[in-house]
Coordinates of C-alpha atoms and ligand atoms in Angstrom, one line a residue:
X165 CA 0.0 0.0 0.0
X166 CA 0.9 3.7 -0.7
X167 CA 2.7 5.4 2.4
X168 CA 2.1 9.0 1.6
X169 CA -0.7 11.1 0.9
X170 CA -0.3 12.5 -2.4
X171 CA -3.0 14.1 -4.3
X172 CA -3.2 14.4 -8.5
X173 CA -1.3 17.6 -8.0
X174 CA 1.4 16.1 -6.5
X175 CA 1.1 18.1 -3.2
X176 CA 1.7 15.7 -0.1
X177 CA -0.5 16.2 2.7
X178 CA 1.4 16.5 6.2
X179 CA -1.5 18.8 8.2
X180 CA -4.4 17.7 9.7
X181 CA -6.8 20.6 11.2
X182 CA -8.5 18.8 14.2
X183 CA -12.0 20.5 15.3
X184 CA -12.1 19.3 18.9
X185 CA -15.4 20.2 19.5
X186 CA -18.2 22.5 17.8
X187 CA -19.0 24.4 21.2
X188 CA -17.5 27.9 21.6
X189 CA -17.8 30.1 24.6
X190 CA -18.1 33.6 22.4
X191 CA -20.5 34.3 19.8
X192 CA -18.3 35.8 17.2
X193 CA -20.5 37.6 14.5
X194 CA -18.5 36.7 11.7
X195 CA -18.6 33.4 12.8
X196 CA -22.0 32.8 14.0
X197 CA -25.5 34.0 14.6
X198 CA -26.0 35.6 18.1
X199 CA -27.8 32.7 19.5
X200 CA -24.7 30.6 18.2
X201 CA -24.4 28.0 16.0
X202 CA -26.3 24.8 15.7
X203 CA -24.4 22.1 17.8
X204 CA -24.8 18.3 17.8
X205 CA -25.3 16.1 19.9
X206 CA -22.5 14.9 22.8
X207 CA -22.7 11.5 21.0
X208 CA -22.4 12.8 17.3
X209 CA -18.9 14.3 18.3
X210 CA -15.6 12.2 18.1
X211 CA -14.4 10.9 21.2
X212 CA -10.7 11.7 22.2
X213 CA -10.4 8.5 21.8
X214 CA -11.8 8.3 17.9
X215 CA -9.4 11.4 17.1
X216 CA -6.5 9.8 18.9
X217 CA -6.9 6.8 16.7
X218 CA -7.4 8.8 13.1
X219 CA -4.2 11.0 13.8
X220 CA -1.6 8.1 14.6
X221 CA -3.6 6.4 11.4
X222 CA -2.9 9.7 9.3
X223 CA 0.7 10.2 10.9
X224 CA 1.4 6.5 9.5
X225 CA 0.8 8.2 6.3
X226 CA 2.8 11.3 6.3
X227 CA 1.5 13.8 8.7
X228 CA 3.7 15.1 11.3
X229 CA 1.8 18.7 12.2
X230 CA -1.7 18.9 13.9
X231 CA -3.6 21.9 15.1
X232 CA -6.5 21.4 17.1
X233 CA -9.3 23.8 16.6
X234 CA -12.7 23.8 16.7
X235 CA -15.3 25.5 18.6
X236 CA -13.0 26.7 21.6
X237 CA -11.0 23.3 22.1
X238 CA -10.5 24.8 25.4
X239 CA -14.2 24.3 26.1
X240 CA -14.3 20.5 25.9
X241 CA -14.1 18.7 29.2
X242 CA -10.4 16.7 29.4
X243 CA -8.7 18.6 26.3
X244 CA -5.2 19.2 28.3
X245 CA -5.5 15.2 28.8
X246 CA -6.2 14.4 25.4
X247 CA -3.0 16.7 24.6
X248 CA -1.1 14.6 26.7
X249 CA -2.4 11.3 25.2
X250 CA -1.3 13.0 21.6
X251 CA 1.8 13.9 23.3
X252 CA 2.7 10.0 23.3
X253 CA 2.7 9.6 18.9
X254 CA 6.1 10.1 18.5
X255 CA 5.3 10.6 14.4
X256 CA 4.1 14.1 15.1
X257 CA 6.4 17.0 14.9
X258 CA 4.0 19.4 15.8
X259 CA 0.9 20.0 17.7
X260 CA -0.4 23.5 17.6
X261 CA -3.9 25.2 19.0
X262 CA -6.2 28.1 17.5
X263 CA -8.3 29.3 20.7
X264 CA -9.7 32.8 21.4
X265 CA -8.0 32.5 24.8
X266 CA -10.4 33.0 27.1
X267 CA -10.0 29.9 29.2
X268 CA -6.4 28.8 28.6
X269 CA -4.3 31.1 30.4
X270 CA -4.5 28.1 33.8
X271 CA -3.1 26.1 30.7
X272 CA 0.1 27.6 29.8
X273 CA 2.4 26.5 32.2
X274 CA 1.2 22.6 31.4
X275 CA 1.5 23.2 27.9
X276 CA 5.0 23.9 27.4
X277 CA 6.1 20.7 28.8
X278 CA 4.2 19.3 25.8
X279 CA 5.0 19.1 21.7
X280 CA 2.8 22.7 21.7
X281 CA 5.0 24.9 19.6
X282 CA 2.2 27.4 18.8
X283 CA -0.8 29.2 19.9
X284 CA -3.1 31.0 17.3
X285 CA -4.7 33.4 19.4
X286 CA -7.9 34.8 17.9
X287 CA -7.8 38.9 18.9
X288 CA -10.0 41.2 16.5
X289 CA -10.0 44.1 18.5
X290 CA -7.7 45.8 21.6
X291 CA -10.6 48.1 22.3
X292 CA -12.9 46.4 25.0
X293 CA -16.2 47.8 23.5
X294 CA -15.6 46.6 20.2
X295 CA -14.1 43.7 21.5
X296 CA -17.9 42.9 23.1
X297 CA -19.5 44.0 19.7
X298 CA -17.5 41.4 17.6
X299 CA -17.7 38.6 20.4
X300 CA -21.2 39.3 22.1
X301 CA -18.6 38.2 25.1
X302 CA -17.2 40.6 28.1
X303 CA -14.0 38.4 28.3
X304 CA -11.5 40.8 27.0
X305 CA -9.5 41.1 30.3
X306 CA -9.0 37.0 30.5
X307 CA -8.2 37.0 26.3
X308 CA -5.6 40.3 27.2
X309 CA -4.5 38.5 30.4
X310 CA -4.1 35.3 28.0
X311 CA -2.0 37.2 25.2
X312 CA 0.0 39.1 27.5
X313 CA 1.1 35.6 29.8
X314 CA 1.4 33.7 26.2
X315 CA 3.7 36.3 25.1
X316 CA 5.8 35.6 27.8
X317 CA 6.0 31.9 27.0
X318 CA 8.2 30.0 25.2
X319 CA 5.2 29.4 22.8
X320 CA 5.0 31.3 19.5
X321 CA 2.4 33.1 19.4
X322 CA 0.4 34.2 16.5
X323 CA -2.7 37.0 17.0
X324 CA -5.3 35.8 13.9
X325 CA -7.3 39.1 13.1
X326 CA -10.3 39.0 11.0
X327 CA -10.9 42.0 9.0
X328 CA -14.2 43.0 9.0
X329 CA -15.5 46.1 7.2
X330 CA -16.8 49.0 8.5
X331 CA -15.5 46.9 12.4
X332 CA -11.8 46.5 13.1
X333 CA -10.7 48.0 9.5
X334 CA -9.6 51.0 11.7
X335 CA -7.5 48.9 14.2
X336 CA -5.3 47.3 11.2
X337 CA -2.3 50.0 11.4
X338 CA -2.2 49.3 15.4
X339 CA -2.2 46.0 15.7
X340 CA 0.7 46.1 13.0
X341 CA 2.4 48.4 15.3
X342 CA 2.3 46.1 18.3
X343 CA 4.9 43.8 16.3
X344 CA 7.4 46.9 16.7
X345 CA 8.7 46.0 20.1
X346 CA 6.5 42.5 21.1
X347 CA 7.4 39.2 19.9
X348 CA 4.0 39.0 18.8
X349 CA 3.4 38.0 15.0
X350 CA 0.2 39.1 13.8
X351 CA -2.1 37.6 10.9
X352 CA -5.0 39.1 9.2
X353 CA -7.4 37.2 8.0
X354 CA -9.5 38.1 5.1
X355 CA -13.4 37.6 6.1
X356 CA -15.3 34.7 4.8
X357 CA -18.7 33.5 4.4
X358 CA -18.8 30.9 6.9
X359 CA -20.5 32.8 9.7
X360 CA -24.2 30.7 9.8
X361 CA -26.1 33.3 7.6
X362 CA -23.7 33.5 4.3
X363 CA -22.3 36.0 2.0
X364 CA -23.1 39.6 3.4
X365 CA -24.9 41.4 0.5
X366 CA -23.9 45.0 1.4
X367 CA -20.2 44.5 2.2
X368 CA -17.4 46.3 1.3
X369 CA -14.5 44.4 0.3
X370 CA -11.0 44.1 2.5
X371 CA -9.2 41.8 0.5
X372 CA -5.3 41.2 0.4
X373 CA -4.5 44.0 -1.5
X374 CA -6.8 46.8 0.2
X375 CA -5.0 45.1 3.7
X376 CA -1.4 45.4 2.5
X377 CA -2.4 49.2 0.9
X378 CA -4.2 49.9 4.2
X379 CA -0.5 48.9 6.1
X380 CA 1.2 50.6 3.3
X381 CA -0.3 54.0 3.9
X382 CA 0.9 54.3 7.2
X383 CA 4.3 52.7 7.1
X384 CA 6.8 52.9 4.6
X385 CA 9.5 50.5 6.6
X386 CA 8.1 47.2 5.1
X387 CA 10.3 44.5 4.2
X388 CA 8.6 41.6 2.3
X389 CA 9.9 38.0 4.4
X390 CA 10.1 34.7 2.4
X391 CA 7.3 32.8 3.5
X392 CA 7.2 28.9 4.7
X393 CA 6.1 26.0 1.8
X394 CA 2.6 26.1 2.3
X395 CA 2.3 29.1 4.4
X396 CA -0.9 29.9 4.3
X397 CA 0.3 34.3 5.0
X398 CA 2.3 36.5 2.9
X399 CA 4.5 38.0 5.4
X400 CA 6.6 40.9 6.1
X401 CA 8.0 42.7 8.8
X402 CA 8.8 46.8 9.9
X403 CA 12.3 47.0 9.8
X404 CA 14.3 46.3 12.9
X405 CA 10.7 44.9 14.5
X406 CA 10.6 42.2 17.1
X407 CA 7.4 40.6 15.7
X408 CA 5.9 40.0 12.1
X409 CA 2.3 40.7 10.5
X410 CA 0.7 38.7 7.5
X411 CA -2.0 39.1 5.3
X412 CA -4.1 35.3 4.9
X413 CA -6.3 35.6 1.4
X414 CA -8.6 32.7 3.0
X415 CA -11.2 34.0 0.9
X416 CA -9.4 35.3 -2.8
X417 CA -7.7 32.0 -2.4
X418 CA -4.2 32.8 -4.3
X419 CA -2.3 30.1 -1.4
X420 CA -4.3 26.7 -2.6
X421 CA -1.0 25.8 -5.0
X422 CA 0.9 24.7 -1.8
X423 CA -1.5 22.9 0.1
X424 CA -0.5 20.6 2.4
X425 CA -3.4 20.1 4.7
X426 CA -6.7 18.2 5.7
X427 CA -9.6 18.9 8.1
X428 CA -11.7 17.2 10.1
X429 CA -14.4 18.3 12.0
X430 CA -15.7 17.8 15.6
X431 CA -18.5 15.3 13.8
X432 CA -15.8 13.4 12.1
X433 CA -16.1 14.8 8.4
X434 CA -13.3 14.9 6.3
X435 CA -12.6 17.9 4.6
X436 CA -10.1 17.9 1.6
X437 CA -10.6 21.7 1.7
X438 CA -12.4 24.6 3.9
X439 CA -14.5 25.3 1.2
X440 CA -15.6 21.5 0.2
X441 CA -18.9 21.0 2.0
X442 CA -17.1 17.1 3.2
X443 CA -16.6 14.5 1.1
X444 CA -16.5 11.3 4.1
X445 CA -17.6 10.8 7.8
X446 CA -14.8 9.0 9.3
X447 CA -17.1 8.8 12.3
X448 CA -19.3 6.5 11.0
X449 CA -16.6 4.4 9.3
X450 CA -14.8 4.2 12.5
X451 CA -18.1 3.3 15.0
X452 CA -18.8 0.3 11.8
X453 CA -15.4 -1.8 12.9
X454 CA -12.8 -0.2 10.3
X455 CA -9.5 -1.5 10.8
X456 CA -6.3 1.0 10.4
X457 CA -5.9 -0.8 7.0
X458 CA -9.1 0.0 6.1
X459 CA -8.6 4.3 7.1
X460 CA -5.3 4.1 5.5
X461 CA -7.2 3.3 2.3
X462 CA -9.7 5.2 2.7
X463 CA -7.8 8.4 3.0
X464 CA -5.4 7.8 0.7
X465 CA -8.7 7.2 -1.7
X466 CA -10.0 10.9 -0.6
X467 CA -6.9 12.7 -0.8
X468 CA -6.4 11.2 -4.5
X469 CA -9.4 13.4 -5.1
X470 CA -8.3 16.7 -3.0
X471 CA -9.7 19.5 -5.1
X472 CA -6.7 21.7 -7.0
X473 CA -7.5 24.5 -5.1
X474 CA -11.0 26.5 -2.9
X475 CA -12.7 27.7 -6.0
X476 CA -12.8 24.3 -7.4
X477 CA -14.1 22.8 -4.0
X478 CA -16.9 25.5 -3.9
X479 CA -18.0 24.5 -7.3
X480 CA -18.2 21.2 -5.9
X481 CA -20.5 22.0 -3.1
X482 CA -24.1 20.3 -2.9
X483 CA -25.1 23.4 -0.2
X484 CA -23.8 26.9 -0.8
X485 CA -20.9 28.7 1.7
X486 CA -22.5 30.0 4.6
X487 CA -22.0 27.4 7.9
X488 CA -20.2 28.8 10.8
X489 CA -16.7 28.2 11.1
X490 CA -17.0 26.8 14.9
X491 CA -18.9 23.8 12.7
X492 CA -15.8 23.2 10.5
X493 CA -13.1 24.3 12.5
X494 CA -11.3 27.5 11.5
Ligands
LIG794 N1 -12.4 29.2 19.1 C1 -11.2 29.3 18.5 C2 -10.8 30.7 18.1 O1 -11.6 31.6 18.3 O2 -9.7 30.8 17.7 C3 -10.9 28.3 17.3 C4 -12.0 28.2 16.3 S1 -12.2 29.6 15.3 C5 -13.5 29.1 14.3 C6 -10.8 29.5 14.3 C7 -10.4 30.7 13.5 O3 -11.4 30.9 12.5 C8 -10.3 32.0 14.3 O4 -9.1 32.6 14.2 C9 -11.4 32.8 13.8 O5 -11.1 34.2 13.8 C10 -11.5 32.3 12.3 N2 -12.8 32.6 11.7 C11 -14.0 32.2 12.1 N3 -15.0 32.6 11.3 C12 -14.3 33.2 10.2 C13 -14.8 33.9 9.1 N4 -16.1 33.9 8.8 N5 -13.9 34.4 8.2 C14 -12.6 34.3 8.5 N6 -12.1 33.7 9.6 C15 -13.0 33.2 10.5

């Protein structure tokens, strides 16, 4: 049997994006409705267990990076223990968190004695009204508390903004100046659909290049970095600055070439792309007996077919874009 996932494009998938759960403690509006999303079942979500058992079967195969996601991972019952437990598969390289940091700041101390390189920490505002406007949530002191204790870490930590016109378009040019003298490396994400309702009719657009023209405006010491193999951020830097910023065109989609990476969702449904509306619940596959044989097939089947890039998943879609990211996993 193959050993690798490679898809027709030749790209070899080493990156699984774990949704540990679909519950999230805020209410994000470019995420999800204000009386949240609609959640499962306890019984419909994977058990650590389940998810312990897919990623060694998928680190068989190639991937050596996970970052768990969800929901707020932080949320579910256990998840330091189910850190630990994928602490043990020696295969993986890399195990990495998105959270909006409002519960992990206990965590941090625990976390560094594991394989956690790197915490995306979701921040779309430093003002504490706005911060409540975005997240319907007054937990901006913990989140501050969180990214000021995580800065002082030996984590990397990443600050994922999403731009969101006519919100936090105003707060761009600050949070690029924090990365002057903080070790902080900031990301801004470009806004998506995937927020429960669907594409917003009235919006303006804050793409990639009205982001980087935006942070061009007010500084003229940018230096362009080389960015990673299948970094999913063009990045750059002020000159002499302690911390970076990039610009993620999740929505204009000009980063599928270099994919390297795989989803799958608190319900167990394998994503070959964020905008593919799941093509297989490994769940169910799973709960009917199949043996590691039997996953290593059936994901190397899958990724065979992994879409050449998000436009061409879309097309694909039986449902159009508009279910909230806490479902997916962001
Ligand atoms: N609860 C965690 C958090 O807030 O980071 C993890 C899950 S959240 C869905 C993961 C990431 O997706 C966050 O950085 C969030 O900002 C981003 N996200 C959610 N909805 C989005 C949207 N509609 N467009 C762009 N990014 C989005």
């Amino acid at each position: 049997m193959e050993t690798k996932l490679i898809d027709k494009f030749g790209r070899q998938i080493t990156y699984l994006r774990l949704a540990v759960t679909d519950r999230c403690n805020l209410r994000c509006q470019y995420c999800m409705p204000a009386q949240g999303a609609d959640i499962v079942e306890r019984k419909a979500l994977l058990t650590y267990k389940e998810m312990y058992r897919l990623t060694r079967v998928l680190s068989e195969l190639g991937v050596n990076k996970v970052r768990l996601t969800g929901g707020e991972p932080f949320v579910r019952r256990d998840f330091m223990k189910f850190l630990e437990m994928l602490d043990f598969n020696d295969s993986l390289d890399e195990i990495n968190i998105t959270t909006n940091g409002a519960l992990i700041s206990q965590h941090i101390e625990a976390l560094q004695k594991l394989k956690v390189k790197s915490i995306n920490l979701s921040l779309d505002s430093l003002n504490r009204n706005k911060f409540f406007e975005i997240t319907r949530r007054d937990v901006f002191d913990e989140v501050y508390e969180a990214l000021e204790l995580l800065e002082n870490s030996e984590l990397n930590l990443k600050l994922n903004f999403v731009v969101q016109s006519g919100i936090n378009t105003d707060e761009i040019v600050d949070f690029v100046a924090l990365t002057k003298n903080r070790n902080i490396d900031v990301r801004f994400i470009e806004e998506m659909p995937f927020n429960g309702v669907g594409q917003k009719e009235t919006q303006e657009v804050w793409n990639y290049n009205r982001i980087l023209s935006e942070i061009e405006g007010k500084f003229k010491n940018i230096e362009k970095l080389k960015d990673k193999k299948s970094s999913t951020s063009k990045n750059f830097k002020l000159s002499n600055s302690k911390g970076t910023f990039g610009i993620i065109p999740a929505f204009t989609r000009t980063i599928c070439g270099d994919c390297n990476r795989i989803r799958i969702t608190a319900t167990g449904m394998f994503k070959n792309c964020l905008f593919d509306d799941g093509v297989f619940n490994v769940r169910d596959f799973l709960r009917n007996g199949a043996s590691d044989d039997d996953l290593k097939e059936l994901f190397l089947s899958i990724v065979s077919k992994k879409p050449k890039d998000g436009f061409v998943a879309e097309s694909q879609r039986g449902s159009k874009v508009g279910e909230s990211m806490s479902s997916i996993g962001g």
